[in-house]
CSV table of C-alpha atoms and ligand atoms in Angstrom, one decimal:
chain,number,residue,atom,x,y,z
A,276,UNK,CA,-12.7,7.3,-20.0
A,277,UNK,CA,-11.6,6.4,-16.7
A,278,UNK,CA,-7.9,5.5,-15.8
A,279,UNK,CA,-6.7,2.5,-13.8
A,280,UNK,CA,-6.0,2.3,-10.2
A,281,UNK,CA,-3.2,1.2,-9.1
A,282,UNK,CA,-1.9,-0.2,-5.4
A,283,UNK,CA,1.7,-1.2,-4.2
A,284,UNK,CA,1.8,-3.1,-1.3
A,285,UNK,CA,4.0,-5.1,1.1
A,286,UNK,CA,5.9,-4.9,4.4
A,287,UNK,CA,8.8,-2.3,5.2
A,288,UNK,CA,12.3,-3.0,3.2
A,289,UNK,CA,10.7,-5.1,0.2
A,290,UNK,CA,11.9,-2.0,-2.2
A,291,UNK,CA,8.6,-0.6,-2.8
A,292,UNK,CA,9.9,3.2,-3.7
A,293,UNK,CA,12.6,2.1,-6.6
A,294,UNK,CA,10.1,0.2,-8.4
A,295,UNK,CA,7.0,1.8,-8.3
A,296,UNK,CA,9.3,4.3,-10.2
A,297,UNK,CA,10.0,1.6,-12.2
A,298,UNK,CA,6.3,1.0,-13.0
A,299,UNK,CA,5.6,4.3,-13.5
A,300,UNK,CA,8.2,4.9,-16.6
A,301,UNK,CA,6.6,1.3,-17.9
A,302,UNK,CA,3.7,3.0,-18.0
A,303,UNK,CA,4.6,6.3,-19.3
A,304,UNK,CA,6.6,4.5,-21.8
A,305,UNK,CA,3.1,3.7,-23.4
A,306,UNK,CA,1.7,7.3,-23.1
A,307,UNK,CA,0.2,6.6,-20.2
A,308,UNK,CA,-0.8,10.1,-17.7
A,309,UNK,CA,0.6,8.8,-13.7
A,310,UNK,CA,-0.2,10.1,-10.8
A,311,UNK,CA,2.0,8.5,-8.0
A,312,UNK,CA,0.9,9.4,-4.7
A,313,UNK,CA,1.2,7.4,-1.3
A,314,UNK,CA,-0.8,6.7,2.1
A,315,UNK,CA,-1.1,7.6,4.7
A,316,UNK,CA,-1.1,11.0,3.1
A,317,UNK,CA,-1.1,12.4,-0.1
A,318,UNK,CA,-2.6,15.7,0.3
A,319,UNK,CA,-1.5,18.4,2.6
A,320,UNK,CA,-3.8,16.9,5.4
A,321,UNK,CA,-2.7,13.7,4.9
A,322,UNK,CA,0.6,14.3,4.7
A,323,UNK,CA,-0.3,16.1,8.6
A,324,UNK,CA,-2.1,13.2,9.7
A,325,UNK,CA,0.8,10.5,8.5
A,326,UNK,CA,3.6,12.6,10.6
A,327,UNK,CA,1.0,11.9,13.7
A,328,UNK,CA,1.0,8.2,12.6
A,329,UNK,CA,4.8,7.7,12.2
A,330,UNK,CA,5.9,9.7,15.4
A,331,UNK,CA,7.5,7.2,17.7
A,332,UNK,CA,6.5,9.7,20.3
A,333,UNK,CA,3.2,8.4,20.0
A,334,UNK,CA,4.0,4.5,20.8
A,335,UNK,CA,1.4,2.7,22.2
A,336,UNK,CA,-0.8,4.8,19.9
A,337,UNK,CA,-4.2,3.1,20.6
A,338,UNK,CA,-5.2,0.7,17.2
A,339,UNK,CA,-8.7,2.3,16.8
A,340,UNK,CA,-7.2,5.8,17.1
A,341,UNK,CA,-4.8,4.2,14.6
A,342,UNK,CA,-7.7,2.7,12.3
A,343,UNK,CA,-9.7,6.0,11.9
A,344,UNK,CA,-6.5,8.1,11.2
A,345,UNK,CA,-5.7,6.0,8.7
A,346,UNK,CA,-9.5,6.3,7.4
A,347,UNK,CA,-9.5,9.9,7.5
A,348,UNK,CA,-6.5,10.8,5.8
A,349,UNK,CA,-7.8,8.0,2.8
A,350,UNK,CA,-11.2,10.0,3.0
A,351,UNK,CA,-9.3,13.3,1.8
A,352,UNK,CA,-7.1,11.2,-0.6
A,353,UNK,CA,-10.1,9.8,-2.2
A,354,UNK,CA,-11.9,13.1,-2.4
A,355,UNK,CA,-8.9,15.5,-3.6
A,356,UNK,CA,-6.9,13.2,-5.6
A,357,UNK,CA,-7.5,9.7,-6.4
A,358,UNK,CA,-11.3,10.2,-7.5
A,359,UNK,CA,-10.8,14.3,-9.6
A,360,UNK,CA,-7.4,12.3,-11.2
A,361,UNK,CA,-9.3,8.6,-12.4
A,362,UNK,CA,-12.5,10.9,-13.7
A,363,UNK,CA,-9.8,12.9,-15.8
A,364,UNK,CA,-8.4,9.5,-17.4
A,365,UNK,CA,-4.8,10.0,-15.7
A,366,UNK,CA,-3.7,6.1,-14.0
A,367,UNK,CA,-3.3,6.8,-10.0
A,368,UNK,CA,-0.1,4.2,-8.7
A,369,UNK,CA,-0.4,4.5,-5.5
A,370,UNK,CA,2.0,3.5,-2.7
A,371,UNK,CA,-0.3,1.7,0.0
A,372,UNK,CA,-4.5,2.0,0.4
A,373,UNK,CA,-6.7,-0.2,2.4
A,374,UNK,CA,-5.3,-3.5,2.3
A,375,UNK,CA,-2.5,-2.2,3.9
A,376,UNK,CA,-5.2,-1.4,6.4
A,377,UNK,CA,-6.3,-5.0,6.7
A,378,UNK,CA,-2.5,-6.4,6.8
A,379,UNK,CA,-1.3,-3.6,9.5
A,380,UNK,CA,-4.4,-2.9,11.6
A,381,UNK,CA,-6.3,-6.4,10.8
A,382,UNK,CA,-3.4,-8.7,10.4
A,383,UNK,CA,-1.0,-6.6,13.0
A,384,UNK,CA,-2.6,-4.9,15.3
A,385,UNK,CA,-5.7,-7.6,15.4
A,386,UNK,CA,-8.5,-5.4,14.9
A,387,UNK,CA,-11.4,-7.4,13.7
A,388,UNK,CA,-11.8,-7.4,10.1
A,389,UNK,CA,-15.5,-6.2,9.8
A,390,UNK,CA,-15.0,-3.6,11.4
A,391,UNK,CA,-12.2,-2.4,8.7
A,392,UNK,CA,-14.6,-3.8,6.6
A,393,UNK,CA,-17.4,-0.8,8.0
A,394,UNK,CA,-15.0,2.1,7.8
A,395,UNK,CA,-13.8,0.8,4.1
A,396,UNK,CA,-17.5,0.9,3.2
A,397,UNK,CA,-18.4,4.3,4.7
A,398,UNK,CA,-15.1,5.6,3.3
A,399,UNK,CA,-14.7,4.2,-0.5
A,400,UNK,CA,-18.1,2.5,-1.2
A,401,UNK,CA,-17.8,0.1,-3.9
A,402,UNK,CA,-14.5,1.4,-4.8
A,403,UNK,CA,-11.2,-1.0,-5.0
A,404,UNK,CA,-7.9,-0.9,-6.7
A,405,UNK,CA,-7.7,-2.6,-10.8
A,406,UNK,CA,-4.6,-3.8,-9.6
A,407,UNK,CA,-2.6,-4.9,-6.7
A,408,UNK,CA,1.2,-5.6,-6.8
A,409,UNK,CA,2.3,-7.1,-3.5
A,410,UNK,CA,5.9,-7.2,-3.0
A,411,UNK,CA,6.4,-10.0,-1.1
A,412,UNK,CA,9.7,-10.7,0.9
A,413,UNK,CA,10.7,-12.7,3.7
A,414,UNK,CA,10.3,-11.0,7.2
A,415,UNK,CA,14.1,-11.3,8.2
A,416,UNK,CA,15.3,-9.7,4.3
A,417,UNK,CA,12.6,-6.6,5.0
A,418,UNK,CA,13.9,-5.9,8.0
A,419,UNK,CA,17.5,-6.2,7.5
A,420,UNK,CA,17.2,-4.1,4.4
A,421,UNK,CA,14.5,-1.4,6.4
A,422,UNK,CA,17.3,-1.0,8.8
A,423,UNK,CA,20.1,0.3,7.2
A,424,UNK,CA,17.6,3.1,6.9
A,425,UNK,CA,17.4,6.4,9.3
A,426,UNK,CA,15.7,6.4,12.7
A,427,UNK,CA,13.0,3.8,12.8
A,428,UNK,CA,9.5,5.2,12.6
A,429,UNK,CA,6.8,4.2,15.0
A,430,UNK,CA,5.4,1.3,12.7
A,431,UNK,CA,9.0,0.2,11.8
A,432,UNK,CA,10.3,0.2,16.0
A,433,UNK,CA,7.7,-2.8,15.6
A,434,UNK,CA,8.9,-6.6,16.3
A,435,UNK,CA,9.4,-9.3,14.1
A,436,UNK,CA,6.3,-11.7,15.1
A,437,UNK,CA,4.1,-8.2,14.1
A,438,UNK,CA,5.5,-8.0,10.5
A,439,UNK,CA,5.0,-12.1,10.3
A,440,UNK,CA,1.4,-11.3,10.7
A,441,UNK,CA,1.3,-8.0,8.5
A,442,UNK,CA,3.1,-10.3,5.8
A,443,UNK,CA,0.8,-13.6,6.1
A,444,UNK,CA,-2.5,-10.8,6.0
A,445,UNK,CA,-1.0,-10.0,2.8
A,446,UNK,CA,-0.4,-13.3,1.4
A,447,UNK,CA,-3.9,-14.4,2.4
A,448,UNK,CA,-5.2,-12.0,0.6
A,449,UNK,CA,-3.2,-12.4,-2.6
A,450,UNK,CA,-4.9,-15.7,-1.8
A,451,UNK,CA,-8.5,-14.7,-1.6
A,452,UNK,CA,-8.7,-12.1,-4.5
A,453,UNK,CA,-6.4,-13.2,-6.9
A,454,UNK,CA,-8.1,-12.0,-10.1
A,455,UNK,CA,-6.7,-7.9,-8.8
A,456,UNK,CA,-3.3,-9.3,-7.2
A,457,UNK,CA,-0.1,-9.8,-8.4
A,458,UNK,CA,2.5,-11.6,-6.2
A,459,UNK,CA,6.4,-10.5,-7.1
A,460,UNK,CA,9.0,-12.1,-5.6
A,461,UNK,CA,11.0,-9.1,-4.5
A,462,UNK,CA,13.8,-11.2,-2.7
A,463,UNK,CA,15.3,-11.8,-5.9
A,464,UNK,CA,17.9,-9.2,-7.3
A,465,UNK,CA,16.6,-6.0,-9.1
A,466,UNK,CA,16.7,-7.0,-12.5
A,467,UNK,CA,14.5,-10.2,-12.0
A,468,UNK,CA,11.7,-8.1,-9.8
A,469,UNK,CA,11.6,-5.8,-12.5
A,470,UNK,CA,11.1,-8.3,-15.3
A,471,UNK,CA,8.4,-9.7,-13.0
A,472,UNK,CA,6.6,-5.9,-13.1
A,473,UNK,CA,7.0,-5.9,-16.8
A,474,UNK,CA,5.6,-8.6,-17.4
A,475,UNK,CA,2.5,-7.8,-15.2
A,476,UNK,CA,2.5,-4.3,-16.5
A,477,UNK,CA,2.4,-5.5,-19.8
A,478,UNK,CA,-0.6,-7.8,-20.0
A,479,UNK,CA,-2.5,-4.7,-18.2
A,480,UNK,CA,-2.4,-2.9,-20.6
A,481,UNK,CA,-1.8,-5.2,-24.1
B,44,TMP,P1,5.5,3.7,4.2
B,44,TMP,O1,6.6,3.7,5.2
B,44,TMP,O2,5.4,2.5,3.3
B,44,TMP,O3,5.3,5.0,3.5
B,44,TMP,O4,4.1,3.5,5.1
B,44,TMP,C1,4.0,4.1,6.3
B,44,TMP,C2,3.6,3.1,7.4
B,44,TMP,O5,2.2,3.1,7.6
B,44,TMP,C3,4.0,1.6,7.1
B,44,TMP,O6,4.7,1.1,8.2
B,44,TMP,C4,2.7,0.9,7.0
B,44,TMP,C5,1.7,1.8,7.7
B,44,TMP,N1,0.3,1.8,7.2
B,44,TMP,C6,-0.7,1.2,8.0
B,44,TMP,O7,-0.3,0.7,9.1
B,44,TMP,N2,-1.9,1.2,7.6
B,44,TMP,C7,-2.3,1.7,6.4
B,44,TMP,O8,-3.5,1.7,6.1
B,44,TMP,C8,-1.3,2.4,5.6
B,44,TMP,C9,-1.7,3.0,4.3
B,44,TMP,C10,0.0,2.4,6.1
């Protein structure tokens, strides 16, 4: 049997990296196989092509240049990991896919949305996450919270009015395909994001 495919999703500082651990011990909790991986990257060229994407010595990086790096690492994802680990009935949680695609490039950057649409089809077919937890904070609490981290990255040296658009891309599609989203509240303190997860988590796989 197949496994479950998992997305995390949401702009910088909503705490994505504590609780997708956190959603990965609820799942292996119920004997469930993870694999937690992340994009951009997840295999070795991936991982190559995301240090190209995050260099702040590339600013001004072109957005189409942008868009197809970000396709190509996903193609490599798809074919080494994501695809051999779902056909061997382990769940894949994965930190970011293609709606962050939509939110960052579409949403962001403004690239047109069929034309995402094109590469997501050529890349993935048919193929979309079971499940999409979007962890959904205001733009002034990400930031502030992103911050106290090390050197800004080339996506986080971005300004405010560009992560109000990443966000609202997200929330509009939270919106539109609501049957595979989940929308947690992530300003609230740990605890209560993490009974929000369990909660999700738990009717996923009752
Ligand atoms: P991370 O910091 O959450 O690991 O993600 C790296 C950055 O890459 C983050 O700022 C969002 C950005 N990104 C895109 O712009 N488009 C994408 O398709 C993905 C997967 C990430």
């Amino acid at each position: 049997m197949n496994g479950k495919f998992i997305t995390v999703e949401g702009i910088e500082g909503v705490g994505k990296t504590t609780n997708i651990t956190y959603v990965q011990q609820l799942l292996e909790a119920n004997g469930i196989d993870v694999v937690l991986t992340r994009e951009p990257g997840g295999t070795p060229l991936g991982e190559a092509i995301r240090a190209l994407l995050l260099d702040a010595q590339y600013t001004g990086m072109d957005p189409v240049c942008e868009l197809q790096l970000m396709f190509a690492a996903r193609a490599e994802h798809l074919a080494r990991v994501i695809r051999p680990a779902l056909e061997q009935g382990h769940w894949v949680l994965c930190d970011r896919f293609t709606d962050a695609t939509y939110a960052y490039q579409g949403g962001g950057r403004g690239i047109d949305t069929g034309i995402i649409a094109r590469l997501e089809q050529l890349v993935q077919g048919d193929f979309r996450p079971d499940l999409t937890l979007l962890l959904d904070v205001p733009v002034e609490v990400g930031l502030a919270r992103a911050s106290d981290r090390s050197a800004p990255d080339r996506f986080e040296q971005e300004k405010v009015d560009f992560f109000e658009r990443v966000r609202q891309a997200y929330l509009d599609m939270a919106g539109e395909y609501d049957k595979r989203y989940r929308l947690i509240d992530a300003s609230q303190p740990l605890e209560d994001v993490q009974l929000q997860l369990a909660t999700v988590m738990q009717t996923l796989h009752a």
